[in-house]
CSV table of C-alpha atoms in Angstrom, one decimal:
chain,number,residue,atom,x,y,z
A,195,MET,CA,0.1,-0.5,-0.2
A,196,LYS,CA,2.6,2.4,0.8
A,197,ASN,CA,4.8,1.8,-2.3
A,198,LEU,CA,1.8,2.5,-4.3
A,199,ILE,CA,0.9,5.8,-2.6
A,200,PHE,CA,4.6,6.6,-3.1
A,201,MET,CA,4.6,5.4,-6.8
A,202,VAL,CA,1.5,7.9,-6.9
A,203,LEU,CA,2.2,11.2,-5.4
A,204,ILE,CA,6.1,11.4,-7.4
A,205,SER,CA,4.3,10.6,-10.5
A,206,LEU,CA,4.5,14.3,-13.0
A,207,SER,CA,2.8,11.9,-15.7
A,208,ILE,CA,0.2,15.1,-16.3
A,209,LEU,CA,-3.2,14.5,-17.6
A,210,SER,CA,-3.4,15.5,-21.2
A,211,CYS,CA,-5.2,14.7,-24.1
A,212,ASN,CA,-4.4,11.0,-24.3
A,213,LEU,CA,-7.5,10.0,-22.8
A,214,ILE,CA,-9.8,11.6,-25.5
A,215,GLU,CA,-8.4,9.7,-28.7
A,216,ASN,CA,-7.4,12.3,-31.7
A,217,LYS,CA,-10.1,14.8,-29.5
A,218,LYS,CA,-12.6,12.7,-31.2
A,219,GLU,CA,-16.0,13.8,-30.4
A,220,THR,CA,-19.9,12.7,-30.9
A,221,THR,CA,-22.3,15.7,-31.0
A,222,TYR,CA,-26.0,15.3,-31.5
A,223,GLN,CA,-28.6,18.3,-31.4
A,224,GLU,CA,-32.4,17.8,-31.7
A,225,LYS,CA,-35.3,20.8,-31.2
A,226,SER,CA,-38.2,21.3,-31.4
A,227,ASN,CA,-41.2,23.6,-29.9
A,228,ILE,CA,-41.1,22.0,-26.9
A,229,TYR,CA,-37.7,20.9,-25.9
A,230,GLU,CA,-34.2,20.9,-27.0
A,231,ILE,CA,-31.4,18.3,-26.9
A,232,ASN,CA,-27.5,19.2,-27.2
A,233,TRP,CA,-24.7,16.6,-26.2
A,234,VAL,CA,-21.3,15.4,-27.2
A,235,VAL,CA,-19.9,12.7,-25.8
A,236,PRO,CA,-15.6,12.2,-26.1
A,237,LYS,CA,-14.3,8.8,-27.6
A,238,THR,CA,-12.1,8.4,-25.1
A,239,SER,CA,-9.7,5.4,-24.6
A,240,TYR,CA,-11.8,3.3,-22.4
A,241,PRO,CA,-15.5,1.8,-24.3
A,242,GLU,CA,-17.0,1.3,-20.9
A,243,ILE,CA,-17.0,4.8,-20.7
A,244,ASN,CA,-17.8,5.7,-24.0
A,245,LYS,CA,-21.0,3.1,-23.5
A,246,GLU,CA,-22.0,4.1,-20.4
A,247,ILE,CA,-22.3,7.9,-21.1
A,248,ARG,CA,-24.2,7.2,-24.4
A,249,ARG,CA,-26.7,4.6,-22.9
A,250,SER,CA,-27.5,7.2,-19.5
A,251,LEU,CA,-27.7,10.2,-22.3
A,252,LYS,CA,-30.2,8.1,-24.5
A,253,GLU,CA,-32.3,7.3,-21.4
A,254,SER,CA,-32.6,10.8,-20.2
A,255,GLN,CA,-33.0,11.9,-24.0
A,256,ALA,CA,-36.3,9.8,-24.4
A,257,ASP,CA,-37.2,10.6,-20.3
A,258,ILE,CA,-37.2,14.2,-21.5
A,259,ILE,CA,-39.0,14.0,-24.9
A,260,LYS,CA,-41.5,11.6,-23.1
A,261,THR,CA,-42.7,14.6,-20.6
A,262,ALA,CA,-42.2,16.9,-22.6
A,263,LYS,CA,-44.9,16.0,-25.0
A,264,GLU,CA,-47.2,14.5,-22.2
A,265,PHE,CA,-47.2,17.9,-20.3
A,266,HIS,CA,-47.9,19.7,-23.6
A,267,GLU,CA,-50.2,17.6,-24.8
A,268,GLU,CA,-51.6,18.6,-21.1
A,269,LEU,CA,-51.5,22.3,-21.9
A,270,LEU,CA,-53.7,22.4,-25.0
A,271,LYS,CA,-56.0,20.6,-23.0
A,272,ASN,CA,-56.2,23.6,-20.8
A,273,ASN,CA,-55.5,26.2,-23.7
A,274,GLU,CA,-52.2,26.9,-21.7
A,275,THR,CA,-49.7,26.7,-24.5
A,276,SER,CA,-48.3,30.0,-23.9
A,277,SER,CA,-46.9,29.6,-20.4
A,278,LEU,CA,-45.0,26.6,-21.9
A,279,LEU,CA,-41.0,26.4,-21.4
A,280,PRO,CA,-39.2,24.1,-23.9
A,281,TYR,CA,-37.7,21.0,-21.8
A,282,GLU,CA,-33.9,20.8,-22.2
A,283,LEU,CA,-31.4,18.1,-21.9
A,284,LYS,CA,-27.5,19.6,-22.4
A,285,GLY,CA,-24.7,17.0,-22.1
A,286,SER,CA,-20.9,18.6,-21.6
A,287,TYR,CA,-17.5,17.2,-19.8
A,288,GLU,CA,-13.9,18.4,-19.2
A,289,VAL,CA,-10.6,16.9,-18.2
A,290,ILE,CA,-9.4,17.4,-15.5
A,291,GLU,CA,-5.5,17.8,-14.9
A,292,ASN,CA,-3.6,16.5,-12.1
A,293,ASP,CA,0.2,15.5,-11.2
A,294,LEU,CA,-1.0,12.1,-10.5
A,295,ASP,CA,-1.2,9.3,-12.9
A,296,ILE,CA,-4.9,9.0,-12.9
A,297,TYR,CA,-7.2,10.2,-15.6
A,298,SER,CA,-10.5,12.1,-14.2
A,299,LEU,CA,-13.1,13.3,-16.7
A,300,ILE,CA,-15.9,14.8,-15.6
A,301,TYR,CA,-19.6,14.4,-17.3
A,302,LYS,CA,-22.0,17.1,-16.3
A,303,THR,CA,-25.7,16.8,-17.7
A,304,TYR,CA,-28.1,19.8,-17.3
A,305,PHE,CA,-32.0,18.9,-17.2
A,306,TYR,CA,-34.5,21.3,-17.5
A,307,THR,CA,-37.9,20.0,-17.0
A,308,GLY,CA,-39.9,23.9,-15.7
A,309,GLY,CA,-39.9,26.0,-12.9
A,310,ALA,CA,-37.5,28.5,-12.2
A,311,HIS,CA,-34.1,27.0,-13.5
A,312,GLY,CA,-32.5,23.7,-14.1
A,313,ILE,CA,-30.4,20.8,-12.1
A,314,GLU,CA,-27.2,20.0,-12.9
A,315,GLY,CA,-25.7,16.1,-12.6
A,316,TYR,CA,-22.2,14.9,-12.6
A,317,THR,CA,-20.5,12.0,-13.5
A,318,VAL,CA,-16.4,11.6,-12.8
A,319,TYR,CA,-14.5,8.7,-14.1
A,320,ASN,CA,-11.3,8.2,-12.4
A,321,ILE,CA,-9.0,5.6,-13.9
A,322,SER,CA,-5.6,4.8,-13.0
A,323,LYS,CA,-2.9,5.0,-15.7
A,324,ASP,CA,-0.8,2.1,-14.2
A,325,THR,CA,-3.1,-0.3,-14.2
A,326,ASN,CA,-6.7,0.7,-16.6
A,327,LYS,CA,-9.0,0.2,-13.8
A,328,PRO,CA,-10.8,2.6,-11.8
A,329,VAL,CA,-9.4,4.5,-8.7
A,330,LYS,CA,-11.1,3.7,-5.3
A,331,LEU,CA,-10.2,5.8,-3.1
A,332,GLU,CA,-10.4,3.1,-0.2
A,333,GLU,CA,-7.0,1.8,-1.9
A,334,LEU,CA,-5.5,4.8,-2.5
A,335,ILE,CA,-6.5,6.2,1.3
A,336,GLY,CA,-7.2,3.0,3.3
A,337,LYS,CA,-10.5,1.7,4.9
A,338,ASP,CA,-10.9,4.7,7.1
A,339,TYR,CA,-10.5,7.0,4.2
A,340,LYS,CA,-14.3,8.4,4.7
A,341,LYS,CA,-13.8,9.1,8.3
A,342,LYS,CA,-10.3,11.2,7.4
A,343,ILE,CA,-12.5,12.6,4.6
A,344,ILE,CA,-15.2,13.7,6.1
A,345,GLY,CA,-13.4,15.1,9.2
A,346,LYS,CA,-11.4,17.3,7.4
A,347,ILE,CA,-15.0,19.0,5.2
A,348,ASN,CA,-15.8,19.7,8.8
A,349,LYS,CA,-13.4,21.4,9.4
A,350,VAL,CA,-13.8,23.3,6.9
A,351,ILE,CA,-17.7,23.9,7.4
A,352,ASP,CA,-16.8,25.1,11.1
A,353,GLU,CA,-14.4,27.5,10.0
A,354,ASN,CA,-16.7,29.0,7.2
A,355,ASN,CA,-19.8,29.0,9.5
A,356,LEU,CA,-17.3,30.5,12.4
A,357,LEU,CA,-16.7,33.4,9.8
A,358,LYS,CA,-20.2,33.9,8.3
A,359,ASP,CA,-21.5,37.0,10.2
A,360,GLU,CA,-19.3,38.5,9.3
A,361,ASN,CA,-18.8,37.8,6.0
A,362,PRO,CA,-22.3,37.4,4.3
A,363,LYS,CA,-20.3,36.1,1.4
A,364,LYS,CA,-19.9,33.1,2.9
A,365,ILE,CA,-21.5,29.6,2.1
A,366,SER,CA,-25.0,29.2,3.7
A,367,TYR,CA,-24.2,25.0,4.7
A,368,PHE,CA,-27.7,23.3,5.8
A,369,VAL,CA,-25.8,21.6,8.1
A,370,ASP,CA,-23.3,22.0,10.7
A,371,LYS,CA,-21.7,18.4,10.2
A,372,ILE,CA,-22.1,16.5,7.6
A,373,THR,CA,-21.5,12.6,8.5
A,374,ASN,CA,-21.4,10.7,5.4
A,375,LEU,CA,-20.9,10.9,1.7
A,376,GLU,CA,-23.5,9.7,0.5
A,377,GLY,CA,-23.9,10.9,-2.9
A,378,THR,CA,-20.7,12.6,-3.9
A,379,SER,CA,-18.6,12.4,-6.3
A,380,PHE,CA,-14.5,12.8,-6.6
A,381,TYR,CA,-11.8,13.3,-8.8
A,382,PHE,CA,-8.3,14.8,-8.6
A,383,GLN,CA,-6.9,18.4,-10.0
A,384,GLY,CA,-3.0,19.3,-9.9
A,385,LYS,CA,-1.9,16.7,-6.6
A,386,ASN,CA,-5.3,17.4,-4.6
A,387,LEU,CA,-8.5,15.3,-4.2
A,388,VAL,CA,-11.6,17.3,-4.8
A,389,ILE,CA,-15.1,15.8,-3.3
A,390,LEU,CA,-17.9,17.0,-5.6
A,391,PHE,CA,-21.4,17.6,-3.6
A,392,PRO,CA,-24.8,17.6,-6.2
A,393,GLU,CA,-26.6,20.4,-5.7
A,394,TYR,CA,-29.3,21.2,-3.1
A,395,VAL,CA,-27.7,19.0,-0.7
A,396,ILE,CA,-25.3,20.6,1.6
A,397,THR,CA,-26.6,24.2,0.0
A,398,PRO,CA,-29.1,26.3,-1.8
A,399,TYR,CA,-29.3,26.0,-4.9
A,400,SER,CA,-27.6,29.8,-5.8
A,401,SER,CA,-24.6,28.5,-4.0
A,402,GLY,CA,-23.7,26.2,-7.2
A,403,LYS,CA,-21.7,23.0,-6.8
A,404,ILE,CA,-19.7,22.6,-4.2
A,405,THR,CA,-15.7,21.1,-4.0
A,406,PHE,CA,-13.8,20.6,-1.2
A,407,LYS,CA,-10.2,20.5,-2.4
A,408,PHE,CA,-7.5,18.6,0.4
A,409,PRO,CA,-4.1,17.7,-1.1
A,410,LEU,CA,-4.1,14.1,-1.4
A,411,TYR,CA,-0.8,14.4,1.0
A,412,LYS,CA,-2.1,15.7,4.1
A,413,ILE,CA,-5.1,13.3,4.0
A,414,LEU,CA,-2.2,10.0,3.9
A,415,ASP,CA,-0.6,11.6,7.1
């Protein structure tokens, strides 16, 4: 375990476009008066990632179109079509550079099905360049990785809350302490581990996506 951690930390193999085969992408657009579809899928070096992203998008696309048609029919019955805003599905991705021997790719999906704003969802893929397998925090940090990460996140929240009265720009968390990492994702940036929380889980929508960034070597201490 220590040898594996040591090799990961000293590796300076910067993430490059090698993850995306010749920068190849597949794009799709479809638009009507009741829905808009617009997504892009990278052709990565890992067929299982390509397949999973496409499957998820196709399922979401079918659901958005079906729901939009049903809602539009209901509005037609009530002569309320003027209030219809097109439903939306958008998909995009970002490759995150890091100084570790890991590929990190974030796929972002945006849904709008009425209301004041849409919802963003994130799926993160972390692949070891050495083994070509998904990176697991338990194998990298140890069996108590959740306890270590939760402790560091709660320390950040405590520090934020102490300064909140003096600085209105500080984040308003729903809770004073988190107790689990349910629903979170992680990726690597620079020499840091980044924990990503979905919208609405610990902060209001206005705060946007919430991330906690920690130097990986500090978590391993």
